[in-house]
Coordinates of N, CA, C and O in Angstrom, one line a residue:
X107 N 10.6 11.3 11.9 CA 10.0 10.8 10.7 C 9.9 9.3 10.7 O 10.6 8.6 11.4
X108 N 9.0 8.8 9.8 CA 8.8 7.4 9.8 C 9.6 6.7 8.8 O 9.9 7.3 7.7
X109 N 10.1 5.5 9.1 CA 10.8 4.6 8.1 C 9.8 3.4 7.9 O 9.2 2.9 8.8
X110 N 9.8 3.0 6.6 CA 8.9 1.9 6.2 C 9.6 0.8 5.5 O 10.5 1.0 4.7
X111 N 9.3 -0.4 5.9 CA 9.9 -1.6 5.3 C 8.8 -2.6 4.9 O 8.0 -3.1 5.8
X112 N 8.7 -2.9 3.6 CA 7.7 -3.8 3.2 C 8.2 -5.3 3.1 O 9.4 -5.5 3.0
X113 N 7.2 -6.2 3.2 CA 7.5 -7.6 3.1 C 6.3 -8.3 2.7 O 5.2 -7.8 2.6
X114 N 6.4 -9.6 2.3 CA 5.3 -10.4 2.0 C 5.1 -10.7 0.6 O 4.2 -11.5 0.2
X115 N 5.9 -10.1 -0.3 CA 5.8 -10.4 -1.7 C 6.3 -11.8 -2.0 O 6.9 -12.5 -1.2
X116 N 6.2 -12.1 -3.3 CA 6.8 -13.4 -3.7 C 6.1 -13.8 -5.0 O 5.4 -13.0 -5.7
X117 N 6.3 -15.0 -5.4 CA 5.7 -15.6 -6.6 C 4.5 -16.4 -6.2 O 4.6 -17.2 -5.3
X118 N 3.4 -16.2 -6.9 CA 2.2 -16.9 -6.6 C 1.5 -17.2 -7.8 O 1.6 -16.6 -8.9
X119 N 0.7 -18.3 -7.8 CA -0.1 -18.7 -8.9 C -1.3 -17.8 -9.1 O -1.8 -17.2 -8.1
X120 N -1.8 -17.8 -10.3 CA -3.1 -17.1 -10.6 C -4.1 -17.7 -9.7 O -4.3 -18.9 -9.5
X121 N -4.9 -16.7 -9.1 CA -6.0 -17.1 -8.2 C -5.5 -17.2 -6.7 O -6.3 -17.4 -5.8
X122 N -4.2 -17.1 -6.5 CA -3.7 -17.2 -5.2 C -3.9 -15.9 -4.3 O -4.5 -14.9 -4.8
X123 N -3.3 -15.9 -3.1 CA -3.5 -14.8 -2.2 C -2.1 -14.5 -1.6 O -1.2 -15.3 -1.5
X124 N -2.0 -13.2 -1.2 CA -0.9 -12.7 -0.5 C -1.3 -11.7 0.5 O -2.3 -11.0 0.3
X125 N -0.5 -11.5 1.6 CA -0.7 -10.4 2.5 C 0.6 -9.7 2.6 O 1.7 -10.2 3.0
X126 N 0.6 -8.4 2.1 CA 1.8 -7.6 2.2 C 1.8 -6.8 3.5 O 0.7 -6.4 3.9
X127 N 3.0 -6.6 4.1 CA 3.1 -5.9 5.3 C 4.0 -4.7 5.1 O 5.0 -4.8 4.3
X128 N 3.8 -3.7 5.8 CA 4.6 -2.5 5.8 C 4.8 -2.1 7.2 O 3.9 -1.5 7.9
X129 N 6.0 -2.4 7.8 CA 6.3 -2.1 9.2 C 6.9 -0.8 9.3 O 7.9 -0.4 8.6
X130 N 6.4 0.0 10.2 CA 6.8 1.4 10.4 C 7.7 1.5 11.6 O 7.4 0.8 12.6
X131 N 8.7 2.3 11.6 CA 9.5 2.6 12.8 C 9.8 4.1 12.8 O 9.7 4.8 11.8
X132 N 10.1 4.6 14.0 CA 10.5 6.0 14.1 C 9.3 6.9 14.4 O 9.5 8.0 14.8
X133 N 8.1 6.4 14.2 CA 6.9 7.2 14.5 C 5.7 6.3 14.5 O 5.8 5.2 14.0
X134 N 4.6 6.8 14.9 CA 3.4 6.0 15.0 C 2.6 6.2 13.7 O 2.3 7.3 13.3
X135 N 2.2 5.1 13.1 CA 1.5 5.2 11.8 C 0.2 5.8 11.9 O -0.4 6.3 10.9
X136 N -0.4 5.8 13.1 CA -1.7 6.4 13.2 C -1.7 8.0 13.0 O -2.7 8.6 12.8
X137 N -0.5 8.5 13.0 CA -0.3 9.9 12.7 C -0.4 10.2 11.2 O -0.4 11.4 10.8
X138 N -0.3 9.2 10.3 CA -0.1 9.4 8.9 C -1.3 8.9 8.1 O -2.1 8.1 8.5
X139 N -1.4 9.5 6.9 CA -2.2 9.0 5.8 C -1.3 8.0 5.0 O -0.2 8.4 4.7
X140 N -1.7 6.8 4.8 CA -0.9 5.8 4.2 C -1.5 5.2 3.0 O -2.7 5.1 2.9
X141 N -0.6 4.7 2.1 CA -1.1 4.0 0.9 C -0.2 3.0 0.4 O 1.0 2.9 0.7
X142 N -0.8 2.1 -0.4 CA 0.0 1.1 -1.2 C -0.1 1.5 -2.6 O -1.1 1.9 -3.2
X143 N 1.1 1.4 -3.3 CA 1.2 1.7 -4.7 C 2.0 0.6 -5.4 O 2.7 -0.2 -4.7
X144 N 1.8 0.5 -6.7 CA 2.6 -0.5 -7.4 C 3.2 0.1 -8.6 O 2.6 1.0 -9.2
X145 N 4.3 -0.4 -9.0 CA 5.1 0.1 -10.1 C 5.5 -1.1 -11.0 O 6.0 -2.1 -10.6
X146 N 5.2 -0.9 -12.3 CA 5.7 -1.8 -13.3 C 6.6 -1.0 -14.2 O 6.4 0.2 -14.6
X147 N 7.8 -1.6 -14.6 CA 8.7 -0.8 -15.4 C 8.1 -0.2 -16.6 O 7.2 -0.9 -17.3
X148 N 8.4 1.0 -16.9 CA 7.9 1.8 -18.1 C 6.4 2.1 -18.0 O 5.8 2.5 -19.0
X149 N 5.8 1.9 -16.8 CA 4.4 2.3 -16.6 C 4.3 3.3 -15.5 O 5.1 3.3 -14.6
X150 N 3.3 4.1 -15.5 CA 3.0 5.0 -14.4 C 2.7 4.3 -13.1 O 2.0 3.3 -13.1
X151 N 3.2 4.8 -12.0 CA 2.9 4.2 -10.7 C 1.4 4.3 -10.4 O 0.7 5.3 -10.7
X152 N 0.8 3.2 -9.9 CA -0.6 3.1 -9.7 C -0.9 3.0 -8.2 O -0.3 2.2 -7.5
X153 N -1.9 3.8 -7.7 CA -2.3 3.7 -6.4 C -3.2 2.5 -6.3 O -4.1 2.3 -7.1
X154 N -3.0 1.7 -5.3 CA -3.7 0.4 -5.1 C -4.8 0.6 -3.9 O -5.9 0.2 -4.1
X155 N -4.4 1.2 -2.8 CA -5.3 1.4 -1.7 C -4.7 2.5 -0.8 O -3.5 2.7 -0.7
X156 N -5.6 3.2 -0.1 CA -5.2 4.2 0.9 C -6.0 4.1 2.1 O -7.1 3.6 2.1
X157 N -5.4 4.6 3.3 CA -6.1 4.5 4.5 C -5.6 5.7 5.4 O -4.4 6.0 5.3
X158 N -6.5 6.2 6.2 CA -6.0 7.3 7.1 C -6.2 6.9 8.6 O -6.7 5.8 8.9
X159 N -5.9 7.8 9.5 CA -5.9 7.5 10.9 C -7.3 7.3 11.4 O -7.5 6.7 12.5
X160 N -8.3 7.7 10.7 CA -9.7 7.4 11.1 C -10.3 6.1 10.4 O -11.4 5.9 10.5
X161 N -9.4 5.4 9.8 CA -9.7 4.2 9.1 C -10.6 4.4 7.9 O -11.3 3.5 7.5
X162 N -10.6 5.6 7.4 CA -11.2 5.8 6.1 C -10.3 5.1 5.0 O -9.1 5.4 5.0
X163 N -10.9 4.2 4.3 CA -10.1 3.4 3.3 C -10.7 3.5 2.0 O -11.9 3.6 1.8
X164 N -9.8 3.3 1.0 CA -10.3 3.2 -0.4 C -9.4 2.3 -1.2 O -8.1 2.3 -0.9
X165 N -9.9 1.5 -2.1 CA -9.1 0.6 -2.9 C -9.4 1.0 -4.4 O -10.5 1.4 -4.7
X166 N -8.4 0.8 -5.2 CA -8.6 1.1 -6.6 C -9.6 0.1 -7.3 O -9.7 -1.0 -6.9
X167 N -10.2 0.6 -8.4 CA -11.1 -0.2 -9.1 C -10.5 -1.5 -9.6 O -11.2 -2.5 -9.7
X168 N -9.2 -1.4 -10.0 CA -8.5 -2.5 -10.5 C -8.4 -3.7 -9.6 O -8.2 -4.8 -10.0
X169 N -8.5 -3.4 -8.3 CA -8.4 -4.5 -7.3 C -9.6 -4.6 -6.4 O -9.6 -5.4 -5.4
X170 N -10.6 -3.8 -6.7 CA -11.8 -3.8 -5.8 C -12.4 -5.2 -5.7 O -12.6 -5.9 -6.7
X171 N -12.8 -5.6 -4.5 CA -13.3 -6.9 -4.3 C -12.2 -8.0 -4.1 O -12.5 -9.1 -3.7
X172 N -11.0 -7.6 -4.4 CA -9.8 -8.5 -4.2 C -8.8 -8.0 -3.2 O -7.8 -8.8 -2.9
X173 N -8.9 -6.8 -2.8 CA -7.9 -6.2 -1.9 C -8.5 -5.5 -0.7 O -9.6 -4.9 -0.9
X174 N -7.8 -5.7 0.4 CA -8.3 -5.0 1.6 C -7.0 -4.3 2.3 O -6.0 -5.0 2.5
X175 N -7.2 -3.1 2.6 CA -6.1 -2.4 3.3 C -6.5 -2.2 4.8 O -7.6 -2.0 5.1
X176 N -5.5 -2.4 5.7 CA -5.8 -2.3 7.1 C -4.6 -1.8 7.8 O -3.4 -1.9 7.4
X177 N -4.8 -1.2 9.0 CA -3.8 -0.7 9.9 C -3.9 -1.5 11.2 O -5.0 -1.7 11.7
X178 N -2.7 -1.9 11.7 CA -2.6 -2.5 13.0 C -1.7 -1.6 13.9 O -0.5 -1.6 13.8
X179 N -2.4 -0.7 14.6 CA -1.6 0.3 15.3 C -0.8 -0.3 16.4 O 0.3 0.2 16.8
X180 N -1.2 -1.4 17.0 CA -0.4 -2.1 18.0 C 0.9 -2.6 17.5 O 1.9 -2.6 18.2
X181 N 0.9 -3.0 16.2 CA 2.1 -3.5 15.6 C 2.8 -2.5 14.7 O 3.8 -2.7 14.1
X182 N 2.1 -1.3 14.7 CA 2.7 -0.2 13.8 C 2.9 -0.7 12.4 O 3.9 -0.4 11.8
X183 N 1.9 -1.4 11.9 CA 2.0 -2.0 10.6 C 0.8 -1.8 9.7 O -0.3 -1.8 10.2
X184 N 1.1 -1.6 8.4 CA 0.1 -1.4 7.4 C 0.0 -2.7 6.6 O 1.1 -3.3 6.3
X185 N -1.2 -3.2 6.3 CA -1.3 -4.4 5.5 C -2.1 -4.2 4.2 O -2.9 -3.3 4.1
X186 N -1.8 -5.1 3.3 CA -2.6 -5.2 2.1 C -2.8 -6.6 1.8 O -1.9 -7.4 1.5
X187 N -4.1 -7.1 2.0 CA -4.5 -8.4 1.7 C -5.0 -8.5 0.3 O -6.0 -7.8 0.0
X188 N -4.4 -9.4 -0.5 CA -4.9 -9.5 -1.9 C -5.3 -10.9 -2.1 O -4.5 -11.9 -1.7
X189 N -6.3 -11.2 -2.9 CA -6.8 -12.5 -3.2 C -7.1 -12.5 -4.7 O -7.2 -11.5 -5.4
X190 N -7.4 -13.8 -5.2 CA -7.7 -14.0 -6.6 C -6.7 -13.2 -7.5 O -7.1 -12.4 -8.4
X191 N -5.5 -13.4 -7.2 CA -4.4 -12.6 -7.9 C -4.4 -12.9 -9.4 O -4.7 -14.1 -9.8
X192 N -4.1 -11.9 -10.2 CA -4.1 -12.0 -11.6 C -2.7 -11.7 -12.1 O -1.9 -10.9 -11.4
X193 N -2.3 -12.1 -13.3 CA -1.0 -11.7 -13.9 C -0.8 -10.2 -13.9 O 0.4 -9.7 -13.7
X194 N -1.8 -9.5 -14.1 CA -1.7 -8.0 -14.2 C -1.4 -7.4 -12.8 O -1.2 -6.2 -12.7
X195 N -1.5 -8.2 -11.8 CA -1.1 -7.7 -10.4 C 0.4 -7.7 -10.2 O 0.9 -7.2 -9.2
X196 N 1.1 -8.3 -11.1 CA 2.6 -8.4 -11.0 C 3.2 -7.0 -11.0 O 2.9 -6.2 -11.9
X197 N 3.9 -6.7 -10.0 CA 4.5 -5.3 -9.8 C 5.3 -5.3 -8.6 O 5.3 -6.2 -7.7
X198 N 6.1 -4.2 -8.5 CA 6.8 -3.9 -7.2 C 5.8 -3.1 -6.4 O 5.3 -2.0 -6.8
X199 N 5.4 -3.6 -5.2 CA 4.5 -2.9 -4.3 C 5.2 -2.1 -3.2 O 6.1 -2.7 -2.5
X200 N 4.9 -0.9 -3.1 CA 5.5 0.0 -2.1 C 4.5 0.7 -1.3 O 3.4 1.0 -1.7
X201 N 4.8 0.9 0.0 CA 3.9 1.7 0.9 C 4.5 3.1 1.0 O 5.7 3.3 0.9
X202 N 3.6 4.0 1.3 CA 4.0 5.4 1.5 C 3.2 6.0 2.6 O 2.1 5.5 2.9
X203 N 3.7 7.1 3.2 CA 3.1 7.8 4.3 C 3.2 9.3 4.1 O 4.3 9.8 3.7
X204 N 2.2 10.0 4.5 CA 2.2 11.4 4.5 C 1.7 11.9 5.9 O 0.8 11.2 6.5
X205 N 2.1 13.0 6.3 CA 1.6 13.6 7.6 C 0.1 13.9 7.5 O -0.6 13.9 8.5
X206 N -0.3 14.2 6.3 CA -1.8 14.5 6.1 C -2.1 14.2 4.7 O -1.3 14.1 3.8
X207 N -3.4 14.0 4.5 CA -3.9 13.7 3.2 C -5.3 13.3 3.1 O -6.0 13.2 4.2
X208 N -5.8 13.1 1.9 CA -7.2 12.6 1.7 C -7.2 11.3 1.1 O -6.4 11.0 0.1
X209 N -8.1 10.4 1.5 CA -8.1 9.1 1.0 C -9.4 8.9 0.1 O -10.5 9.2 0.5
X210 N -9.1 8.6 -1.2 CA -10.2 8.4 -2.2 C -9.6 7.8 -3.4 O -8.3 7.8 -3.6
X211 N -10.4 7.2 -4.2 CA -9.9 6.6 -5.5 C -8.7 5.7 -5.3 O -7.8 5.7 -6.1
X212 N -8.7 4.9 -4.3 CA -7.7 3.9 -4.1 C -6.3 4.4 -3.7 O -5.3 3.8 -4.0
X213 N -6.3 5.6 -3.1 CA -5.0 6.1 -2.7 C -5.1 7.1 -1.6 O -6.2 7.6 -1.3
X214 N -4.0 7.4 -0.9 CA -3.9 8.6 -0.1 C -3.3 9.7 -0.9 O -2.2 9.5 -1.5
X215 N -4.0 10.8 -1.1 CA -3.4 12.0 -1.8 C -2.9 12.9 -0.7 O -3.6 13.6 -0.1
X216 N -1.6 12.7 -0.5 CA -0.9 13.3 0.7 C -0.5 14.7 0.5 O -0.3 15.2 -0.6
X217 N -0.3 15.3 1.6 CA 0.3 16.7 1.7 C 1.6 16.7 2.3 O 1.9 16.0 3.3
X218 N 2.5 17.5 1.8 CA 3.8 17.7 2.5 C 4.8 16.6 2.3 O 4.7 15.9 1.3
X219 N 5.6 16.4 3.3 CA 6.7 15.4 3.2 C 6.1 14.0 3.0 O 5.0 13.7 3.6
X220 N 6.7 13.2 2.2 CA 6.3 11.8 1.9 C 7.4 10.9 2.2 O 8.6 11.2 2.1
X221 N 7.0 9.7 2.7 CA 8.0 8.7 3.1 C 7.6 7.4 2.4 O 6.5 7.0 2.3
X222 N 8.7 6.7 1.8 CA 8.5 5.5 1.0 C 9.3 4.4 1.5 O 10.5 4.6 1.9
X223 N 8.8 3.2 1.4 CA 9.6 2.0 1.6 C 10.2 1.6 0.3 O 10.0 2.2 -0.8
X224 N 11.1 0.6 0.3 CA 11.8 0.1 -0.9 C 11.0 -0.8 -1.8 O 11.2 -0.9 -3.0
X225 N 10.0 -1.4 -1.2 CA 9.1 -2.2 -2.0 C 9.3 -3.7 -1.8 O 10.3 -4.2 -1.4
X226 N 8.2 -4.4 -2.2 CA 8.3 -5.9 -2.2 C 7.7 -6.4 -3.5 O 6.6 -5.9 -3.9
X227 N 8.4 -7.3 -4.2 CA 8.0 -7.7 -5.5 C 6.9 -8.8 -5.4 O 7.0 -9.8 -4.7
X228 N 5.8 -8.6 -6.2 CA 4.8 -9.6 -6.4 C 4.8 -10.1 -7.8 O 4.7 -9.2 -8.7
X229 N 4.9 -11.4 -8.0 CA 4.9 -12.0 -9.4 C 3.8 -13.0 -9.4 O 3.8 -14.0 -8.6
X230 N 2.8 -12.8 -10.3 CA 1.7 -13.7 -10.4 C 1.8 -14.4 -11.8 O 1.8 -13.8 -12.8
X231 N 1.8 -15.7 -11.8 CA 1.9 -16.5 -13.1 C 1.2 -17.8 -13.0 O 0.8 -18.2 -11.9

């Protein structure tokens, strides 16, 4: 099974940019359907972007034009590049992986076992 560790979060000014990383170990990420999600206390978790092993990708409408999801299989790492950040992007960002799934509407809708990282906090002010 895969283990996931996120990094790259931090405090950034409105209009700034960040690149979040999700480093996988224990398995090859190209075997998985993967996604970025964000959580705000007392709010439902939101899918931000998803990608599968065929590089089929989707980003949520809330970040469309400002976010790009990508896989670097050589580094076994998932990325989320975000620009023109807004205060409403403030959240805990977590990556997740499934052995299979479908990518649409800004997420991977996975099947079966799911694997999550602990998250990296992004604060925009």
